[in-house]
Amino acid sequence: MTILEDPPAPSAAGGRDGDGGGGLVFIGMAGLLIALVATVVVIGLIGLLRDESSGGAAGADGAADGPTTIGVTLSEFKIEGALEAAPGPVSLLVNNTGSQQHNLVLVDTGAETPLLNSGDNATLDLGSLDVGTYEVFCSVPGHKESGMDAQLVVTNTPAPTGEAAAGGSHDHTSPDFDADAMDAIMVNSMLEFPAETEGKGNQILEPEILADGTKKFVLEASIIDWEVAPGQIVEAWAYNGMVPGPQIIVDLGDKVQVELTNNTPMGTDIHWHGIHTPNDMDGVSPFTQDPIKTGETFTYEFVADELAIGMYHAHLHSQISVVNGMFAAFRIGERPYPRGMTITGVTIPDDFEPDVELPMVLNDAGTIGLTLNGKSFPATEPLVLETGDWVAADYYNEGLTAHPMHQHQFPQLVYAKDGIALDYPYWADTVNVAPGERYSVIYQATDPGVWVWHCHILTHVERDTGMFGMVTAVVVTDPENTATTQEDTATTSEPVTDDTTADG
Ligand SMILES: [Cu+2]
């Protein structure tokens, strides 16, 4: 530092006056630079030696007879280090071990490090500090709010070791929870996947074919015990004893009858969501029909005259019955696959057929809670595929909030919204599905492995007791090398295949 305070006499300013002085000035500047670098290196070495000789960061000798150097580590999103010192000169040796840029600022004086790239470090001289508590933080926008905020304590009675300084609530090296235990809980909860539970929703309902060709479907609404997750039995309001209720799939032009018997304790009805019907079949009591009282039966009758990727659910008391399980998928005709279209450079073949079709019914409320197809992780069903398989999935949101459904690795081609074919399909790795909406996607499992598929509202999939809720996985095996993936992941799974989920 002395060099800067007492610069050599030949001034740089003089050199700029004439070309002839340039070489000398350069040599002078270079010499100055070398001296400066050497000094910095020496100071750095002294600092390191002092740091080592004091047995660590916090000036363990407790004396104020020299600068205290404290090692501080920055990462996402925390400031770690034994931030305690005796009164006197304090400097921080700041190391960015994170993956993003960070810095460190002392609030009281504004002293700050430069913006440090990943792996960089800097020494921050804080000057002489009196007894007190000093706030340091990272000034990159949002980082302080994310946790990069800590307190440096200057005290006459510093803790004997750096570890003890961790007792302060702002020292993030020792959180007031058992981090190892939380790791174990989360990992163990994930390893329970896939777990077996009683009951399976979305089973395809076979019709009775009447004399005139009408397809007659029979439904019963009742309250059942439903195993949402292993050992977690809830009172579900269900159609035909399953959540989601049975899928109804008819052809375009079919005459349809649905006979509903209500064995729930409240009046009900069925609304055909996204299905074209006469008004008196819309299922909105009391406007279009009387409520179907407990024990009563009502028959809906309409012609399936428009293509649909729709749903059916109660309308009366939906705040109880629907969120508790009275919802299901209803499809008319073939899905409008974007055959022959080229979307962002990818051409869908004229004869495209998916290898697997499945409904993905979302719920988040009532007794059923945060679920995919009526099950909470680890009871959600894995989708077992071979490399190259195409999946056709229809999202249906029967819950009360939107769910951004994210498929790892494989972009989803959104080709229909609410069953209506899009003129401009688009690729997305995350598809946000609001209540009442349906999005129809296809994607190709191009890479082997276990790829999770989940709602990206993270509290819909993870909590302190482990992974749960709206997450499942696509397990892709390589038919040419089955040993690697199948052994690890697929042996205990109940594969979802076209046999069990696709229409017949
Ligand atoms: Cu969600």
PDB file of C-alpha atoms in Angstrom, residues 69-337:
ATOM      1  CA  THR A  69      -8.998 -12.342   8.699  1.00  0.00           C
ATOM      2  CA  ILE A  70     -12.183 -14.335   8.326  1.00  0.00           C
ATOM      3  CA  GLY A  71     -12.814 -16.812   5.541  1.00  0.00           C
ATOM      4  CA  VAL A  72     -16.213 -16.271   3.974  1.00  0.00           C
ATOM      5  CA  THR A  73     -17.831 -18.492   1.379  1.00  0.00           C
ATOM      6  CA  LEU A  74     -20.564 -17.319  -1.000  1.00  0.00           C
ATOM      7  CA  SER A  75     -22.921 -19.702  -2.765  1.00  0.00           C
ATOM      8  CA  GLU A  76     -26.591 -20.019  -3.718  1.00  0.00           C
ATOM      9  CA  PHE A  77     -27.928 -18.555  -1.595  1.00  0.00           C
ATOM     10  CA  LYS A  78     -25.947 -18.294   1.557  1.00  0.00           C
ATOM     11  CA  ILE A  79     -23.030 -16.569   3.221  1.00  0.00           C
ATOM     12  CA  GLU A  80     -20.987 -18.966   5.287  1.00  0.00           C
ATOM     13  CA  GLY A  81     -18.115 -18.403   7.663  1.00  0.00           C
ATOM     14  CA  ALA A  82     -17.307 -17.926  11.325  1.00  0.00           C
ATOM     15  CA  LEU A  83     -18.337 -14.302  11.274  1.00  0.00           C
ATOM     16  CA  GLU A  84     -16.969 -13.223  14.640  1.00  0.00           C
ATOM     17  CA  ALA A  85     -13.974 -11.062  15.431  1.00  0.00           C
ATOM     18  CA  ALA A  86     -12.310  -9.090  18.193  1.00  0.00           C
ATOM     19  CA  PRO A  87     -12.403  -5.298  17.942  1.00  0.00           C
ATOM     20  CA  GLY A  88      -9.785  -3.906  15.593  1.00  0.00           C
ATOM     21  CA  PRO A  89      -8.842  -4.345  11.956  1.00  0.00           C
ATOM     22  CA  VAL A  90     -10.915  -6.992  10.231  1.00  0.00           C
ATOM     23  CA  SER A  91     -10.661  -8.312   6.722  1.00  0.00           C
ATOM     24  CA  LEU A  92     -12.665 -10.932   4.937  1.00  0.00           C
ATOM     25  CA  LEU A  93     -11.194 -13.451   2.517  1.00  0.00           C
ATOM     26  CA  VAL A  94     -14.245 -13.957   0.332  1.00  0.00           C
ATOM     27  CA  ASN A  95     -14.529 -16.990  -1.928  1.00  0.00           C
ATOM     28  CA  ASN A  96     -17.374 -17.577  -4.367  1.00  0.00           C
ATOM     29  CA  THR A  97     -17.975 -21.328  -4.456  1.00  0.00           C
ATOM     30  CA  GLY A  98     -21.387 -20.944  -6.063  1.00  0.00           C
ATOM     31  CA  SER A  99     -22.315 -21.200  -9.699  1.00  0.00           C
ATOM     32  CA  GLN A 100     -23.542 -17.624 -10.061  1.00  0.00           C
ATOM     33  CA  GLN A 101     -21.890 -14.240  -9.619  1.00  0.00           C
ATOM     34  CA  HIS A 102     -21.969 -12.846  -6.090  1.00  0.00           C
ATOM     35  CA  ASN A 103     -20.360 -10.089  -4.074  1.00  0.00           C
ATOM     36  CA  LEU A 104     -20.175  -9.099  -0.431  1.00  0.00           C
ATOM     37  CA  VAL A 105     -21.047  -5.693   0.978  1.00  0.00           C
ATOM     38  CA  LEU A 106     -20.652  -4.339   4.510  1.00  0.00           C
ATOM     39  CA  VAL A 107     -23.752  -2.252   5.134  1.00  0.00           C
ATOM     40  CA  ASP A 108     -22.193   0.205   7.614  1.00  0.00           C
ATOM     41  CA  THR A 109     -19.366   1.429   5.398  1.00  0.00           C
ATOM     42  CA  GLY A 110     -20.410   0.293   1.964  1.00  0.00           C
ATOM     43  CA  ALA A 111     -17.114  -1.576   1.599  1.00  0.00           C
ATOM     44  CA  GLU A 112     -17.625  -4.217  -1.046  1.00  0.00           C
ATOM     45  CA  THR A 113     -15.844  -6.813  -3.075  1.00  0.00           C
ATOM     46  CA  PRO A 114     -16.029  -6.712  -6.835  1.00  0.00           C
ATOM     47  CA  LEU A 115     -18.597  -8.944  -8.459  1.00  0.00           C
ATOM     48  CA  LEU A 116     -17.003 -12.368  -8.137  1.00  0.00           C
ATOM     49  CA  ASN A 117     -17.399 -15.000 -10.793  1.00  0.00           C
ATOM     50  CA  SER A 118     -17.801 -18.601  -9.803  1.00  0.00           C
ATOM     51  CA  GLY A 119     -14.527 -19.727  -8.219  1.00  0.00           C
ATOM     52  CA  ASP A 120     -13.118 -16.228  -7.757  1.00  0.00           C
ATOM     53  CA  ASN A 121     -12.048 -14.750  -4.464  1.00  0.00           C
ATOM     54  CA  ALA A 122     -11.194 -11.343  -3.081  1.00  0.00           C
ATOM     55  CA  THR A 123     -10.022  -9.815   0.150  1.00  0.00           C
ATOM     56  CA  LEU A 124     -12.329  -7.219   1.640  1.00  0.00           C
ATOM     57  CA  ASP A 125     -10.625  -4.896   4.108  1.00  0.00           C
ATOM     58  CA  LEU A 126     -13.218  -3.649   6.560  1.00  0.00           C
ATOM     59  CA  GLY A 127     -10.878  -1.315   8.466  1.00  0.00           C
ATOM     60  CA  SER A 128     -10.994  -1.150  12.247  1.00  0.00           C
ATOM     61  CA  LEU A 129     -14.306  -2.243  13.718  1.00  0.00           C
ATOM     62  CA  ASP A 130     -15.637  -1.507  17.188  1.00  0.00           C
ATOM     63  CA  VAL A 131     -17.706  -3.888  19.240  1.00  0.00           C
ATOM     64  CA  GLY A 132     -21.025  -4.316  17.534  1.00  0.00           C
ATOM     65  CA  THR A 133     -23.025  -6.256  14.980  1.00  0.00           C
ATOM     66  CA  TYR A 134     -22.460  -5.550  11.307  1.00  0.00           C
ATOM     67  CA  GLU A 135     -24.616  -6.688   8.434  1.00  0.00           C
ATOM     68  CA  VAL A 136     -23.068  -8.105   5.282  1.00  0.00           C
ATOM     69  CA  PHE A 137     -24.986  -9.172   2.201  1.00  0.00           C
ATOM     70  CA  CYS A 138     -24.746  -9.916  -1.511  1.00  0.00           C
ATOM     71  CA  SER A 139     -26.011  -6.953  -3.541  1.00  0.00           C
ATOM     72  CA  VAL A 140     -26.886  -8.911  -6.669  1.00  0.00           C
ATOM     73  CA  PRO A 141     -30.624  -8.231  -7.012  1.00  0.00           C
ATOM     74  CA  GLY A 142     -32.701 -10.848  -5.270  1.00  0.00           C
ATOM     75  CA  HIS A 143     -29.799 -12.633  -3.589  1.00  0.00           C
ATOM     76  CA  LYS A 144     -30.167 -10.934  -0.210  1.00  0.00           C
ATOM     77  CA  GLU A 145     -33.855 -11.828  -0.177  1.00  0.00           C
ATOM     78  CA  SER A 146     -32.944 -15.403  -1.067  1.00  0.00           C
ATOM     79  CA  GLY A 147     -30.745 -15.758   2.007  1.00  0.00           C
ATOM     80  CA  MET A 148     -27.437 -14.046   1.249  1.00  0.00           C
ATOM     81  CA  ASP A 149     -27.533 -11.891   4.325  1.00  0.00           C
ATOM     82  CA  ALA A 150     -25.461 -12.434   7.445  1.00  0.00           C
ATOM     83  CA  GLN A 151     -24.167 -10.677  10.526  1.00  0.00           C
ATOM     84  CA  LEU A 152     -20.581 -10.107  11.530  1.00  0.00           C
ATOM     85  CA  VAL A 153     -20.257  -9.907  15.306  1.00  0.00           C
ATOM     86  CA  VAL A 154     -17.366  -7.916  16.780  1.00  0.00           C
ATOM     87  CA  THR A 155     -16.997  -8.741  20.439  1.00  0.00           C
ATOM     88  CA  ASN A 156     -14.434  -8.624  23.235  1.00  0.00           C
ATOM     89  CA  THR A 157     -15.237 -12.211  24.086  1.00  0.00           C
ATOM     90  CA  PRO A 158     -15.133 -14.046  20.816  1.00  0.00           C
ATOM     91  CA  ALA A 159     -16.133 -17.650  20.882  1.00  0.00           C
ATOM     92  CA  PRO A 160     -13.197 -20.008  21.377  1.00  0.00           C
ATOM     93  CA  THR A 161     -13.749 -21.622  18.035  1.00  0.00           C
ATOM     94  CA  GLY A 162     -15.388 -20.660  14.825  1.00  0.00           C
ATOM     95  CA  GLU A 163     -18.003 -23.309  15.321  1.00  0.00           C
ATOM     96  CA  ALA A 164     -19.368 -21.678  18.425  1.00  0.00           C
ATOM     97  CA  ALA A 165     -20.081 -18.508  16.534  1.00  0.00           C
ATOM     98  CA  ALA A 166     -22.646 -20.467  14.631  1.00  0.00           C
ATOM     99  CA  GLY A 167     -25.127 -20.147  17.451  1.00  0.00           C
ATOM    100  CA  GLY A 168     -26.356 -16.837  16.107  1.00  0.00           C
ATOM    101  CA  SER A 169     -29.522 -17.086  14.131  1.00  0.00           C
ATOM    102  CA  HIS A 170     -27.915 -15.308  11.192  1.00  0.00           C
ATOM    103  CA  ASP A 171     -25.009 -17.668  10.814  1.00  0.00           C
ATOM    104  CA  HIS A 172     -26.072 -19.981   8.052  1.00  0.00           C
ATOM    105  CA  THR A 173     -23.369 -22.572   8.597  1.00  0.00           C
ATOM    106  CA  SER A 174     -25.411 -24.341  11.244  1.00  0.00           C
ATOM    107  CA  PRO A 175     -29.100 -24.069  10.442  1.00  0.00           C
ATOM    108  CA  ASP A 176     -31.488 -24.640  13.310  1.00  0.00           C
ATOM    109  CA  PHE A 177     -32.756 -27.812  11.659  1.00  0.00           C
ATOM    110  CA  ASP A 178     -31.059 -31.145  11.142  1.00  0.00           C
ATOM    111  CA  ALA A 179     -30.016 -30.898   7.514  1.00  0.00           C
ATOM    112  CA  ASP A 180     -28.735 -34.464   7.299  1.00  0.00           C
ATOM    113  CA  ALA A 181     -32.014 -35.771   8.652  1.00  0.00           C
ATOM    114  CA  MET A 182     -33.934 -33.717   6.118  1.00  0.00           C
ATOM    115  CA  ASP A 183     -31.752 -35.082   3.319  1.00  0.00           C
ATOM    116  CA  ALA A 184     -32.507 -38.601   4.478  1.00  0.00           C
ATOM    117  CA  ILE A 185     -36.242 -37.990   4.726  1.00  0.00           C
ATOM    118  CA  MET A 186     -36.430 -36.553   1.218  1.00  0.00           C
ATOM    119  CA  VAL A 187     -34.250 -39.209  -0.400  1.00  0.00           C
ATOM    120  CA  ASN A 188     -36.020 -42.071   1.347  1.00  0.00           C
ATOM    121  CA  SER A 189     -39.423 -40.706   0.364  1.00  0.00           C
ATOM    122  CA  MET A 190     -38.309 -40.632  -3.267  1.00  0.00           C
ATOM    123  CA  LEU A 191     -36.972 -44.174  -3.156  1.00  0.00           C
ATOM    124  CA  GLU A 192     -40.455 -45.436  -2.193  1.00  0.00           C
ATOM    125  CA  PHE A 193     -41.572 -44.732  -5.761  1.00  0.00           C
ATOM    126  CA  PRO A 194     -43.451 -46.457  -7.264  1.00  0.00           C
ATOM    127  CA  ALA A 195     -45.623 -47.594  -4.365  1.00  0.00           C
ATOM    128  CA  GLU A 196     -48.612 -49.866  -4.606  1.00  0.00           C
ATOM    129  CA  THR A 197     -52.001 -48.666  -3.383  1.00  0.00           C
ATOM    130  CA  GLU A 198     -55.558 -49.948  -3.579  1.00  0.00           C
ATOM    131  CA  GLY A 199     -57.712 -48.631  -6.375  1.00  0.00           C
ATOM    132  CA  LYS A 200     -57.068 -47.280  -9.825  1.00  0.00           C
ATOM    133  CA  GLY A 201     -58.904 -44.449 -11.516  1.00  0.00           C
ATOM    134  CA  ASN A 202     -59.592 -43.668 -15.174  1.00  0.00           C
ATOM    135  CA  GLN A 203     -60.656 -47.208 -16.010  1.00  0.00           C
ATOM    136  CA  ILE A 204     -62.477 -47.256 -19.319  1.00  0.00           C
ATOM    137  CA  LEU A 205     -66.232 -47.686 -18.900  1.00  0.00           C
ATOM    138  CA  GLU A 206     -67.747 -50.149 -21.339  1.00  0.00           C
ATOM    139  CA  PRO A 207     -71.211 -49.251 -22.602  1.00  0.00           C
ATOM    140  CA  GLU A 208     -74.255 -51.390 -23.033  1.00  0.00           C
ATOM    141  CA  ILE A 209     -75.323 -51.154 -26.694  1.00  0.00           C
ATOM    142  CA  LEU A 210     -79.065 -50.623 -26.899  1.00  0.00           C
ATOM    143  CA  ALA A 211     -81.269 -51.881 -29.743  1.00  0.00           C
ATOM    144  CA  ASP A 212     -81.030 -48.605 -31.646  1.00  0.00           C
ATOM    145  CA  GLY A 213     -77.237 -48.516 -31.258  1.00  0.00           C
ATOM    146  CA  THR A 214     -77.241 -46.050 -28.375  1.00  0.00           C
ATOM    147  CA  LYS A 215     -74.255 -46.477 -26.079  1.00  0.00           C
ATOM    148  CA  LYS A 216     -75.568 -46.583 -22.532  1.00  0.00           C
ATOM    149  CA  PHE A 217     -73.176 -45.977 -19.653  1.00  0.00           C
ATOM    150  CA  VAL A 218     -74.117 -46.578 -16.033  1.00  0.00           C
ATOM    151  CA  LEU A 219     -72.684 -44.487 -13.222  1.00  0.00           C
ATOM    152  CA  GLU A 220     -73.133 -44.545  -9.501  1.00  0.00           C
ATOM    153  CA  ALA A 221     -72.011 -41.673  -7.297  1.00  0.00           C
ATOM    154  CA  SER A 222     -71.082 -42.620  -3.754  1.00  0.00           C
ATOM    155  CA  ILE A 223     -68.649 -41.951  -0.957  1.00  0.00           C
ATOM    156  CA  ILE A 224     -65.840 -44.479  -0.771  1.00  0.00           C
ATOM    157  CA  ASP A 225     -62.550 -45.081   0.999  1.00  0.00           C
ATOM    158  CA  TRP A 226     -59.749 -44.141  -1.371  1.00  0.00           C
ATOM    159  CA  GLU A 227     -56.055 -44.782  -0.839  1.00  0.00           C
ATOM    160  CA  VAL A 228     -54.457 -41.583  -2.082  1.00  0.00           C
ATOM    161  CA  ALA A 229     -50.961 -42.520  -0.948  1.00  0.00           C
ATOM    162  CA  PRO A 230     -49.653 -45.649   0.774  1.00  0.00           C
ATOM    163  CA  GLY A 231     -51.673 -46.034   3.958  1.00  0.00           C
ATOM    164  CA  GLN A 232     -53.424 -42.702   3.489  1.00  0.00           C
ATOM    165  CA  ILE A 233     -57.125 -43.494   3.198  1.00  0.00           C
ATOM    166  CA  VAL A 234     -59.513 -40.611   2.557  1.00  0.00           C
ATOM    167  CA  GLU A 235     -63.263 -40.282   2.090  1.00  0.00           C
ATOM    168  CA  ALA A 236     -63.618 -39.749  -1.623  1.00  0.00           C
ATOM    169  CA  TRP A 237     -66.745 -38.799  -3.527  1.00  0.00           C
ATOM    170  CA  ALA A 238     -66.494 -41.070  -6.504  1.00  0.00           C
ATOM    171  CA  TYR A 239     -68.096 -42.343  -9.678  1.00  0.00           C
ATOM    172  CA  ASN A 240     -68.148 -46.151  -9.809  1.00  0.00           C
ATOM    173  CA  GLY A 241     -65.776 -46.416  -6.856  1.00  0.00           C
ATOM    174  CA  MET A 242     -62.722 -44.841  -8.434  1.00  0.00           C
ATOM    175  CA  VAL A 243     -60.884 -41.515  -8.588  1.00  0.00           C
ATOM    176  CA  PRO A 244     -60.810 -40.141 -11.228  1.00  0.00           C
ATOM    177  CA  GLY A 245     -64.090 -41.700 -12.338  1.00  0.00           C
ATOM    178  CA  PRO A 246     -64.226 -44.048 -15.303  1.00  0.00           C
ATOM    179  CA  GLN A 247     -63.268 -42.697 -18.723  1.00  0.00           C
ATOM    180  CA  ILE A 248     -66.119 -42.500 -21.181  1.00  0.00           C
ATOM    181  CA  ILE A 249     -64.953 -42.707 -24.798  1.00  0.00           C
ATOM    182  CA  VAL A 250     -67.412 -42.631 -27.684  1.00  0.00           C
ATOM    183  CA  ASP A 251     -67.256 -42.151 -31.424  1.00  0.00           C
ATOM    184  CA  LEU A 252     -68.299 -39.041 -33.253  1.00  0.00           C
ATOM    185  CA  GLY A 253     -72.014 -39.320 -34.020  1.00  0.00           C
ATOM    186  CA  ASP A 254     -72.795 -41.860 -31.300  1.00  0.00           C
ATOM    187  CA  LYS A 255     -76.069 -41.619 -29.449  1.00  0.00           C
ATOM    188  CA  VAL A 256     -75.127 -41.551 -25.780  1.00  0.00           C
ATOM    189  CA  GLN A 257     -77.043 -42.302 -22.598  1.00  0.00           C
ATOM    190  CA  VAL A 258     -75.546 -41.932 -19.143  1.00  0.00           C
ATOM    191  CA  GLU A 259     -77.638 -43.197 -16.258  1.00  0.00           C
ATOM    192  CA  LEU A 260     -76.544 -41.778 -12.935  1.00  0.00           C
ATOM    193  CA  THR A 261     -77.699 -43.060  -9.566  1.00  0.00           C
ATOM    194  CA  ASN A 262     -76.873 -40.745  -6.697  1.00  0.00           C
ATOM    195  CA  ASN A 263     -75.856 -42.538  -3.522  1.00  0.00           C
ATOM    196  CA  THR A 264     -74.122 -39.521  -2.010  1.00  0.00           C
ATOM    197  CA  PRO A 265     -75.859 -37.665   0.839  1.00  0.00           C
ATOM    198  CA  MET A 266     -76.424 -34.481  -1.223  1.00  0.00           C
ATOM    199  CA  GLY A 267     -78.212 -33.586  -4.415  1.00  0.00           C
ATOM    200  CA  THR A 268     -76.078 -33.831  -7.521  1.00  0.00           C
ATOM    201  CA  ASP A 269     -76.009 -33.632 -11.323  1.00  0.00           C
ATOM    202  CA  ILE A 270     -73.410 -34.088 -14.070  1.00  0.00           C
ATOM    203  CA  HIS A 271     -72.069 -31.317 -16.236  1.00  0.00           C
ATOM    204  CA  TRP A 272     -70.451 -32.396 -19.516  1.00  0.00           C
ATOM    205  CA  HIS A 273     -67.533 -30.022 -19.553  1.00  0.00           C
ATOM    206  CA  GLY A 274     -66.412 -29.169 -23.063  1.00  0.00           C
ATOM    207  CA  ILE A 275     -69.068 -31.448 -24.607  1.00  0.00           C
ATOM    208  CA  HIS A 276     -71.723 -30.118 -26.993  1.00  0.00           C
ATOM    209  CA  THR A 277     -75.189 -31.001 -25.602  1.00  0.00           C
ATOM    210  CA  PRO A 278     -78.771 -29.716 -25.635  1.00  0.00           C
ATOM    211  CA  ASN A 279     -79.334 -27.198 -22.848  1.00  0.00           C
ATOM    212  CA  ASP A 280     -81.517 -29.536 -20.789  1.00  0.00           C
ATOM    213  CA  MET A 281     -78.628 -32.020 -20.715  1.00  0.00           C
ATOM    214  CA  ASP A 282     -76.040 -29.480 -19.520  1.00  0.00           C
ATOM    215  CA  GLY A 283     -76.357 -30.701 -15.935  1.00  0.00           C
ATOM    216  CA  VAL A 284     -76.746 -27.436 -14.087  1.00  0.00           C
ATOM    217  CA  SER A 285     -79.508 -27.860 -11.548  1.00  0.00           C
ATOM    218  CA  PRO A 286     -81.808 -26.103 -10.953  1.00  0.00           C
ATOM    219  CA  PHE A 287     -81.532 -24.221 -14.285  1.00  0.00           C
ATOM    220  CA  THR A 288     -81.530 -27.178 -16.645  1.00  0.00           C
ATOM    221  CA  GLN A 289     -82.880 -29.975 -14.442  1.00  0.00           C
ATOM    222  CA  ASP A 290     -83.857 -30.679 -10.854  1.00  0.00           C
ATOM    223  CA  PRO A 291     -81.128 -31.835  -8.509  1.00  0.00           C
ATOM    224  CA  ILE A 292     -80.787 -35.605  -8.461  1.00  0.00           C
ATOM    225  CA  LYS A 293     -81.556 -36.318  -4.823  1.00  0.00           C
ATOM    226  CA  THR A 294     -80.006 -39.056  -2.744  1.00  0.00           C
ATOM    227  CA  GLY A 295     -81.205 -42.431  -3.999  1.00  0.00           C
ATOM    228  CA  GLU A 296     -82.577 -41.029  -7.269  1.00  0.00           C
ATOM    229  CA  THR A 297     -81.546 -41.919 -10.810  1.00  0.00           C
ATOM    230  CA  PHE A 298     -81.402 -39.605 -13.803  1.00  0.00           C
ATOM    231  CA  THR A 299     -80.519 -40.415 -17.402  1.00  0.00           C
ATOM    232  CA  TYR A 300     -78.634 -37.984 -19.604  1.00  0.00           C
ATOM    233  CA  GLU A 301     -79.127 -38.397 -23.320  1.00  0.00           C
ATOM    234  CA  PHE A 302     -77.428 -36.614 -26.201  1.00  0.00           C
ATOM    235  CA  VAL A 303     -75.740 -37.174 -29.524  1.00  0.00           C
ATOM    236  CA  ALA A 304     -71.954 -36.945 -29.545  1.00  0.00           C
ATOM    237  CA  ASP A 305     -72.006 -34.579 -32.488  1.00  0.00           C
ATOM    238  CA  GLU A 306     -68.675 -32.763 -32.039  1.00  0.00           C
ATOM    239  CA  LEU A 307     -65.174 -33.959 -31.335  1.00  0.00           C
ATOM    240  CA  ALA A 308     -64.225 -33.427 -27.700  1.00  0.00           C
ATOM    241  CA  ILE A 309     -61.505 -33.958 -25.160  1.00  0.00           C
ATOM    242  CA  GLY A 310     -63.768 -33.122 -22.271  1.00  0.00           C
ATOM    243  CA  MET A 311     -64.592 -33.962 -18.708  1.00  0.00           C
ATOM    244  CA  TYR A 312     -67.625 -34.802 -16.673  1.00  0.00           C
ATOM    245  CA  HIS A 313     -68.176 -33.734 -13.102  1.00  0.00           C
ATOM    246  CA  ALA A 314     -70.862 -32.660 -10.656  1.00  0.00           C
ATOM    247  CA  HIS A 315     -71.996 -29.065 -10.900  1.00  0.00           C
ATOM    248  CA  LEU A 316     -74.160 -28.837  -7.784  1.00  0.00           C
ATOM    249  CA  HIS A 317     -72.007 -28.658  -4.630  1.00  0.00           C
ATOM    250  CA  SER A 318     -68.924 -28.933  -6.776  1.00  0.00           C
ATOM    251  CA  GLN A 319     -66.901 -27.314  -3.996  1.00  0.00           C
ATOM    252  CA  ILE A 320     -67.414 -30.554  -2.063  1.00  0.00           C
ATOM    253  CA  SER A 321     -68.069 -33.319  -4.548  1.00  0.00           C
ATOM    254  CA  VAL A 322     -65.701 -32.439  -7.377  1.00  0.00           C
ATOM    255  CA  VAL A 323     -62.628 -31.659  -5.319  1.00  0.00           C
ATOM    256  CA  ASN A 324     -63.326 -34.815  -3.324  1.00  0.00           C
ATOM    257  CA  GLY A 325     -63.199 -36.943  -6.450  1.00  0.00           C
ATOM    258  CA  MET A 326     -66.322 -36.726  -8.652  1.00  0.00           C
ATOM    259  CA  PHE A 327     -64.519 -35.962 -11.909  1.00  0.00           C
ATOM    260  CA  ALA A 328     -63.507 -37.937 -14.984  1.00  0.00           C
ATOM    261  CA  ALA A 329     -62.451 -37.758 -18.609  1.00  0.00           C
ATOM    262  CA  PHE A 330     -64.918 -37.865 -21.513  1.00  0.00           C
ATOM    263  CA  ARG A 331     -63.711 -38.051 -25.088  1.00  0.00           C
ATOM    264  CA  ILE A 332     -65.580 -37.989 -28.379  1.00  0.00           C
ATOM    265  CA  GLY A 333     -63.748 -39.300 -31.425  1.00  0.00           C
ATOM    266  CA  GLU A 334     -60.062 -39.319 -32.204  1.00  0.00           C
ATOM    267  CA  ARG A 335     -57.678 -36.745 -30.858  1.00  0.00           C
ATOM    268  CA  PRO A 336     -56.764 -34.146 -33.495  1.00  0.00           C
ATOM    269  CA  TYR A 337     -53.116 -35.120 -33.815  1.00  0.00           C
TER     270      TYR A 337
END
